[in-house]
PDB file of C-alpha atoms and ligand atoms in Angstrom:
ATOM      1  CA  MET W 353      96.802  83.759  96.180  1.00  0.00           C
ATOM      2  CA  LYS W 354      98.396  80.368  96.621  1.00  0.00           C
ATOM      3  CA  ALA W 355     101.013  79.814  99.312  1.00  0.00           C
ATOM      4  CA  LEU W 356     104.573  80.506  98.227  1.00  0.00           C
ATOM      5  CA  ASN W 357     107.636  78.316  98.316  1.00  0.00           C
ATOM      6  CA  ARG W 358     109.122  78.966 101.766  1.00  0.00           C
ATOM      7  CA  ARG W 359     112.687  79.595 100.657  1.00  0.00           C
ATOM      8  CA  LEU W 360     113.591  83.222 101.191  1.00  0.00           C
ATOM      9  CA  GLY W 361     116.152  85.402  99.471  1.00  0.00           C
ATOM     10  CA  VAL W 362     117.180  88.411 101.546  1.00  0.00           C
ATOM     11  CA  LEU W 363     118.751  91.472  99.917  1.00  0.00           C
ATOM     12  CA  ILE W 364     120.731  93.866 102.094  1.00  0.00           C
ATOM     13  CA  SER W 365     123.039  96.855 101.838  1.00  0.00           C
ATOM     14  CA  GLY W 366     124.138  97.360 105.425  1.00  0.00           C
ATOM     15  CA  ARG W 367     124.058  96.273 109.037  1.00  0.00           C
ATOM     16  CA  GLY W 368     121.344  93.642 108.577  1.00  0.00           C
ATOM     17  CA  THR W 369     119.430  93.879 111.843  1.00  0.00           C
ATOM     18  CA  ASN W 370     116.171  93.044 110.061  1.00  0.00           C
ATOM     19  CA  LEU W 371     117.928  90.082 108.456  1.00  0.00           C
ATOM     20  CA  GLN W 372     118.957  89.059 111.985  1.00  0.00           C
ATOM     21  CA  ALA W 373     115.338  89.323 113.150  1.00  0.00           C
ATOM     22  CA  ILE W 374     114.316  86.981 110.313  1.00  0.00           C
ATOM     23  CA  ILE W 375     117.144  84.542 111.139  1.00  0.00           C
ATOM     24  CA  ASP W 376     116.140  84.579 114.827  1.00  0.00           C
ATOM     25  CA  ALA W 377     112.430  84.101 114.070  1.00  0.00           C
ATOM     26  CA  ILE W 378     113.275  81.082 111.923  1.00  0.00           C
ATOM     27  CA  SER W 379     115.498  79.568 114.575  1.00  0.00           C
ATOM     28  CA  ASN W 380     112.866  80.217 117.284  1.00  0.00           C
ATOM     29  CA  ARG W 381     110.274  78.532 115.030  1.00  0.00           C
ATOM     30  CA  GLN W 382     108.146  81.679 114.896  1.00  0.00           C
ATOM     31  CA  LEU W 383     108.667  81.735 111.144  1.00  0.00           C
ATOM     32  CA  ASP W 384     108.427  78.528 109.141  1.00  0.00           C
ATOM     33  CA  ALA W 385     110.886  79.299 106.352  1.00  0.00           C
ATOM     34  CA  THR W 386     114.501  78.898 105.298  1.00  0.00           C
ATOM     35  CA  ILE W 387     116.853  81.500 103.899  1.00  0.00           C
ATOM     36  CA  GLY W 388     118.347  80.225 100.642  1.00  0.00           C
ATOM     37  CA  VAL W 389     120.685  83.132 100.101  1.00  0.00           C
ATOM     38  CA  VAL W 390     121.567  86.616 101.353  1.00  0.00           C
ATOM     39  CA  ILE W 391     122.889  89.053  98.758  1.00  0.00           C
ATOM     40  CA  SER W 392     124.487  92.417  99.459  1.00  0.00           C
ATOM     41  CA  ASN W 393     125.434  95.117  96.984  1.00  0.00           C
ATOM     42  CA  ARG W 394     128.009  96.362  99.512  1.00  0.00           C
ATOM     43  CA  ALA W 395     131.100  94.342 100.409  1.00  0.00           C
ATOM     44  CA  LYS W 396     131.304  95.650 103.956  1.00  0.00           C
ATOM     45  CA  ALA W 397     127.658  95.052 104.867  1.00  0.00           C
ATOM     46  CA  ASP W 398     127.604  93.596 108.375  1.00  0.00           C
ATOM     47  CA  GLY W 399     124.597  91.547 107.290  1.00  0.00           C
ATOM     48  CA  LEU W 400     126.939  89.345 105.214  1.00  0.00           C
ATOM     49  CA  ARG W 401     128.743  88.372 108.422  1.00  0.00           C
ATOM     50  CA  ARG W 402     125.421  87.762 110.200  1.00  0.00           C
ATOM     51  CA  ALA W 403     124.348  85.420 107.398  1.00  0.00           C
ATOM     52  CA  ARG W 404     127.638  83.512 107.370  1.00  0.00           C
ATOM     53  CA  ASP W 405     127.568  83.207 111.171  1.00  0.00           C
ATOM     54  CA  ALA W 406     124.166  81.560 110.797  1.00  0.00           C
ATOM     55  CA  GLY W 407     125.474  79.171 108.128  1.00  0.00           C
ATOM     56  CA  ILE W 408     123.572  80.896 105.323  1.00  0.00           C
ATOM     57  CA  LYS W 409     125.020  81.334 101.845  1.00  0.00           C
ATOM     58  CA  ALA W 410     126.000  85.007 101.553  1.00  0.00           C
ATOM     59  CA  ILE W 411     127.032  86.712  98.327  1.00  0.00           C
ATOM     60  CA  TYR W 412     128.416  90.156  97.579  1.00  0.00           C
ATOM     61  CA  LEU W 413     127.333  91.430  94.152  1.00  0.00           C
ATOM     62  CA  ASP W 414     128.811  94.821  93.357  1.00  0.00           C
ATOM     63  CA  HIS W 415     126.276  96.927  91.490  1.00  0.00           C
ATOM     64  CA  ARG W 416     129.073  99.093  90.043  1.00  0.00           C
ATOM     65  CA  SER W 417     130.636  96.227  88.133  1.00  0.00           C
ATOM     66  CA  HIS W 418     127.490  94.936  86.441  1.00  0.00           C
ATOM     67  CA  GLY W 419     126.700  97.606  83.889  1.00  0.00           C
ATOM     68  CA  ASP W 420     123.211  99.078  83.867  1.00  0.00           C
ATOM     69  CA  ARG W 421     120.397  98.434  86.353  1.00  0.00           C
ATOM     70  CA  GLU W 422     118.770  95.753  84.226  1.00  0.00           C
ATOM     71  CA  THR W 423     122.017  93.798  83.905  1.00  0.00           C
ATOM     72  CA  TYR W 424     122.549  93.948  87.655  1.00  0.00           C
ATOM     73  CA  ASP W 425     118.964  92.872  88.333  1.00  0.00           C
ATOM     74  CA  ARG W 426     119.383  89.932  85.939  1.00  0.00           C
ATOM     75  CA  MET W 427     122.390  88.827  88.023  1.00  0.00           C
ATOM     76  CA  LEU W 428     120.368  89.098  91.212  1.00  0.00           C
ATOM     77  CA  VAL W 429     117.515  87.100  89.695  1.00  0.00           C
ATOM     78  CA  SER W 430     119.826  84.372  88.524  1.00  0.00           C
ATOM     79  CA  GLU W 431     121.454  84.005  91.975  1.00  0.00           C
ATOM     80  CA  LEU W 432     118.031  83.909  93.651  1.00  0.00           C
ATOM     81  CA  GLN W 433     116.598  81.428  91.161  1.00  0.00           C
ATOM     82  CA  ALA W 434     119.692  79.249  91.520  1.00  0.00           C
ATOM     83  CA  GLN W 435     118.725  78.907  95.188  1.00  0.00           C
ATOM     84  CA  ASN W 436     115.061  78.201  94.351  1.00  0.00           C
ATOM     85  CA  VAL W 437     113.874  81.285  96.233  1.00  0.00           C
ATOM     86  CA  GLY W 438     110.097  81.785  96.405  1.00  0.00           C
ATOM     87  CA  LEU W 439     109.904  85.081  98.297  1.00  0.00           C
ATOM     88  CA  VAL W 440     112.384  87.948  98.226  1.00  0.00           C
ATOM     89  CA  CYS W 441     112.680  90.107 101.360  1.00  0.00           C
ATOM     90  CA  LEU W 442     114.383  93.474 101.049  1.00  0.00           C
ATOM     91  CA  SER W 443     116.030  94.315 104.365  1.00  0.00           C
ATOM     92  CA  GLY W 444     117.660  97.686 104.047  1.00  0.00           C
ATOM     93  CA  PHE W 445     118.492  97.075 100.370  1.00  0.00           C
ATOM     94  CA  MET W 446     119.046 100.615  99.156  1.00  0.00           C
ATOM     95  CA  ARG W 447     118.511 100.154  95.435  1.00  0.00           C
ATOM     96  CA  LEU W 448     115.517 100.496  93.178  1.00  0.00           C
ATOM     97  CA  LEU W 449     114.519  97.289  91.417  1.00  0.00           C
ATOM     98  CA  THR W 450     113.639  97.307  87.725  1.00  0.00           C
ATOM     99  CA  PRO W 451     110.779  95.401  86.044  1.00  0.00           C
ATOM    100  CA  VAL W 452     113.404  92.803  85.048  1.00  0.00           C
ATOM    101  CA  PHE W 453     113.563  91.842  88.713  1.00  0.00           C
ATOM    102  CA  LEU W 454     109.920  92.392  89.646  1.00  0.00           C
ATOM    103  CA  ASP W 455     108.623  90.357  86.672  1.00  0.00           C
ATOM    104  CA  ALA W 456     110.793  87.429  87.780  1.00  0.00           C
ATOM    105  CA  PHE W 457     109.150  87.423  91.240  1.00  0.00           C
ATOM    106  CA  PRO W 458     105.570  88.548  90.669  1.00  0.00           C
ATOM    107  CA  ASN W 459     103.838  89.542  93.923  1.00  0.00           C
ATOM    108  CA  ALA W 460     106.731  87.944  95.771  1.00  0.00           C
ATOM    109  CA  VAL W 461     108.976  90.820  96.827  1.00  0.00           C
ATOM    110  CA  LEU W 462     108.539  92.442 100.260  1.00  0.00           C
ATOM    111  CA  ASN W 463     110.184  95.501 101.780  1.00  0.00           C
ATOM    112  CA  ILE W 464     110.400  96.959 105.270  1.00  0.00           C
ATOM    113  CA  HIS W 465     110.323 100.750 105.461  1.00  0.00           C
ATOM    114  CA  PRO W 466     110.870 102.934 108.553  1.00  0.00           C
ATOM    115  CA  SER W 467     107.760 105.129 108.354  1.00  0.00           C
ATOM    116  CA  LEU W 468     104.005 104.823 108.208  1.00  0.00           C
ATOM    117  CA  LEU W 469     103.665 104.745 104.437  1.00  0.00           C
ATOM    118  CA  PRO W 470     102.425 106.491 102.385  1.00  0.00           C
ATOM    119  CA  ALA W 471     104.034 109.161 104.588  1.00  0.00           C
ATOM    120  CA  PHE W 472     107.755 109.697 104.098  1.00  0.00           C
ATOM    121  CA  PRO W 473     108.771 107.337 101.291  1.00  0.00           C
ATOM    122  CA  GLY W 474     112.354 107.272 100.032  1.00  0.00           C
ATOM    123  CA  LEU W 475     115.622 107.822 101.820  1.00  0.00           C
ATOM    124  CA  ASP W 476     116.038 108.803 105.460  1.00  0.00           C
ATOM    125  CA  ALA W 477     112.383 108.305 106.332  1.00  0.00           C
ATOM    126  CA  GLN W 478     112.973 108.560 110.086  1.00  0.00           C
ATOM    127  CA  ARG W 479     114.753 111.906 109.606  1.00  0.00           C
ATOM    128  CA  GLN W 480     111.979 113.169 107.325  1.00  0.00           C
ATOM    129  CA  ALA W 481     109.370 112.298 109.960  1.00  0.00           C
ATOM    130  CA  TRP W 482     111.426 113.816 112.794  1.00  0.00           C
ATOM    131  CA  GLU W 483     111.967 117.057 110.921  1.00  0.00           C
ATOM    132  CA  HIS W 484     108.285 117.220 110.053  1.00  0.00           C
ATOM    133  CA  GLY W 485     107.479 117.070 113.770  1.00  0.00           C
ATOM    134  CA  VAL W 486     105.088 114.139 113.556  1.00  0.00           C
ATOM    135  CA  LYS W 487     103.592 112.846 116.793  1.00  0.00           C
ATOM    136  CA  VAL W 488     103.157 109.303 115.492  1.00  0.00           C
ATOM    137  CA  THR W 489     105.416 107.449 113.096  1.00  0.00           C
ATOM    138  CA  GLY W 490     106.221 103.780 112.623  1.00  0.00           C
ATOM    139  CA  ALA W 491     107.188 101.016 110.244  1.00  0.00           C
ATOM    140  CA  THR W 492     105.569  99.397 107.215  1.00  0.00           C
ATOM    141  CA  VAL W 493     105.961  96.076 105.430  1.00  0.00           C
ATOM    142  CA  HIS W 494     104.732  96.256 101.844  1.00  0.00           C
ATOM    143  CA  PHE W 495     104.878  94.449  98.540  1.00  0.00           C
ATOM    144  CA  VAL W 496     107.377  96.006  96.175  1.00  0.00           C
ATOM    145  CA  THR W 497     106.101  97.407  92.901  1.00  0.00           C
ATOM    146  CA  ALA W 498     107.727  99.620  90.291  1.00  0.00           C
ATOM    147  CA  ASP W 499     106.659 102.707  92.279  1.00  0.00           C
ATOM    148  CA  LEU W 500     108.984 103.616  95.134  1.00  0.00           C
ATOM    149  CA  ASP W 501     107.641 102.532  98.549  1.00  0.00           C
ATOM    150  CA  ALA W 502     104.092 102.569  97.173  1.00  0.00           C
ATOM    151  CA  GLY W 503     103.142  98.887  96.897  1.00  0.00           C
ATOM    152  CA  PRO W 504     100.267  97.252  98.809  1.00  0.00           C
ATOM    153  CA  ILE W 505     100.728  97.235 102.564  1.00  0.00           C
ATOM    154  CA  VAL W 506     100.972  93.933 104.443  1.00  0.00           C
ATOM    155  CA  SER W 507     101.562  95.205 107.970  1.00  0.00           C
ATOM    156  CA  GLN W 508     102.226  98.387 109.938  1.00  0.00           C
ATOM    157  CA  ALA W 509     103.171  99.331 113.484  1.00  0.00           C
ATOM    158  CA  SER W 510     102.837 102.796 114.917  1.00  0.00           C
ATOM    159  CA  VAL W 511     105.419 104.459 117.154  1.00  0.00           C
ATOM    160  CA  PRO W 512     104.413 107.514 119.188  1.00  0.00           C
ATOM    161  CA  VAL W 513     106.932 110.339 119.285  1.00  0.00           C
ATOM    162  CA  CYS W 514     107.238 111.478 122.903  1.00  0.00           C
ATOM    163  CA  ASP W 515     108.187 114.943 124.172  1.00  0.00           C
ATOM    164  CA  ASP W 516     111.411 113.616 125.659  1.00  0.00           C
ATOM    165  CA  ASP W 517     112.441 111.712 122.531  1.00  0.00           C
ATOM    166  CA  THR W 518     115.600 112.517 120.638  1.00  0.00           C
ATOM    167  CA  PHE W 519     115.940 111.500 117.031  1.00  0.00           C
ATOM    168  CA  ASP W 520     117.971 108.493 118.148  1.00  0.00           C
ATOM    169  CA  THR W 521     115.503 107.239 120.760  1.00  0.00           C
ATOM    170  CA  MET W 522     112.648 107.574 118.266  1.00  0.00           C
ATOM    171  CA  ALA W 523     114.630 105.782 115.537  1.00  0.00           C
ATOM    172  CA  ALA W 524     115.543 102.975 117.944  1.00  0.00           C
ATOM    173  CA  ARG W 525     111.865 102.351 118.750  1.00  0.00           C
ATOM    174  CA  ILE W 526     110.992 102.281 115.048  1.00  0.00           C
ATOM    175  CA  LEU W 527     113.716  99.693 114.486  1.00  0.00           C
ATOM    176  CA  GLU W 528     112.399  97.538 117.348  1.00  0.00           C
ATOM    177  CA  GLU W 529     108.978  97.579 115.718  1.00  0.00           C
ATOM    178  CA  GLU W 530     110.511  96.657 112.355  1.00  0.00           C
ATOM    179  CA  HIS W 531     112.114  93.600 113.949  1.00  0.00           C
ATOM    180  CA  ARG W 532     108.795  92.635 115.512  1.00  0.00           C
ATOM    181  CA  ILE W 533     106.569  93.002 112.459  1.00  0.00           C
ATOM    182  CA  TYR W 534     108.777  91.890 109.563  1.00  0.00           C
ATOM    183  CA  PRO W 535     109.025  88.169 110.403  1.00  0.00           C
ATOM    184  CA  LYS W 536     105.275  88.062 111.149  1.00  0.00           C
ATOM    185  CA  ALA W 537     104.436  89.759 107.852  1.00  0.00           C
ATOM    186  CA  ILE W 538     106.675  87.309 105.983  1.00  0.00           C
ATOM    187  CA  ALA W 539     104.842  84.430 107.674  1.00  0.00           C
ATOM    188  CA  ARG W 540     101.474  85.849 106.601  1.00  0.00           C
ATOM    189  CA  VAL W 541     102.582  86.219 103.003  1.00  0.00           C
ATOM    190  CA  LEU W 542     104.064  82.708 102.959  1.00  0.00           C
ATOM    191  CA  ASP W 543     100.707  81.460 104.225  1.00  0.00           C
ATOM    192  CA  GLY W 544      99.018  83.012 101.227  1.00  0.00           C
ATOM    193  CA  ALA W 545      98.153  86.595 102.183  1.00  0.00           C
ATOM    194  CA  GLY W 546      98.562  88.130  98.764  1.00  0.00           C
ATOM    195  CA  ILE W 547      98.024  91.577  97.356  1.00  0.00           C
ATOM    196  CA  PRO W 548      94.396  92.300  98.342  1.00  0.00           C
ATOM    197  CA  SER W 549      93.230  93.663  95.002  1.00  0.00           C
ATOM    198  CA  LEU W 550      94.661  90.655  93.181  1.00  0.00           C
ATOM    199  CA  GLY W 551      92.786  88.220  95.429  1.00  0.00           C
TER     200      GLY W 551
HETATM  201  C1  GAR I 809     115.827  99.735 108.200  1.00  0.00           C
HETATM  202  O1  GAR I 809     115.448 100.771 109.060  1.00  0.00           O
HETATM  203  C2  GAR I 809     114.886  99.655 107.009  1.00  0.00           C
HETATM  204  O2  GAR I 809     113.568  99.958 107.335  1.00  0.00           O
HETATM  205  C3  GAR I 809     115.479 100.721 106.109  1.00  0.00           C
HETATM  206  O3  GAR I 809     116.862 100.532 106.229  1.00  0.00           O
HETATM  207  C4  GAR I 809     117.160 100.054 107.527  1.00  0.00           C
HETATM  208  C5  GAR I 809     118.017  98.821 107.388  1.00  0.00           C
HETATM  209  O4  GAR I 809     118.471  98.406 108.641  1.00  0.00           O
HETATM  210  N1  GAR I 809     115.020 100.590 104.775  1.00  0.00           N
HETATM  211  C6  GAR I 809     114.690 101.610 104.010  1.00  0.00           C
HETATM  212  O5  GAR I 809     114.790 102.770 104.366  1.00  0.00           O
HETATM  213  C7  GAR I 809     114.182 101.240 102.634  1.00  0.00           C
HETATM  214  N2  GAR I 809     113.566 102.357 102.012  1.00  0.00           N
HETATM  215  P1  GAR I 809     119.060  96.949 108.830  1.00  0.00           P
HETATM  216  O6  GAR I 809     120.153  96.783 107.760  1.00  0.00           O
HETATM  217  O7  GAR I 809     119.662  96.982 110.206  1.00  0.00           O
HETATM  218  O8  GAR I 809     117.952  95.951 108.681  1.00  0.00           O
END
């Protein structure tokens, strides 16, 4: 797969700590990229403030005022294309994307998920893992496809669950690993690490 244009679009719904990790990796020169735009579907997402503090264009696009999913995704695509984005990074963006979106960015949408996929896809993955009593969990960066949390894996980090862990201490360690692996995975994909089966 050929290397991608290094302008990122980051989609968020909340606090944006993974967005912050990407911003920090770019400013520390660990990640050779720029963020063209950050888009949130929630007005109060703290990630919007993080983006603006870093001088990055930040947009709130309310999914409730854009009709059906396809119409909303078309709006997202047009904002991202207006900023010449080559790779889209989902960072806690809690919405499913339709083929309208995925076809506009073929093999160029990444997601970070707080479990060792394919275990515990979907919402509240850390809670699912905790309640299952797993002894090892972790974080996964994967390409986004039409199937929820099931696209090809780019990178994973494991997190052991210790006897003295609480849910919160376990979840905090998962988040630390997310922050560590996401910028590195983005760098690999920008350097041309594509979906393995597509070459
Ligand atoms: C992260 O833990 C991310 O893995 C998760 O949302 C959180 C966002 O935190 N994403 C998913 O569960 C997607 N299925 P952040 O806003 O602080 O980056």
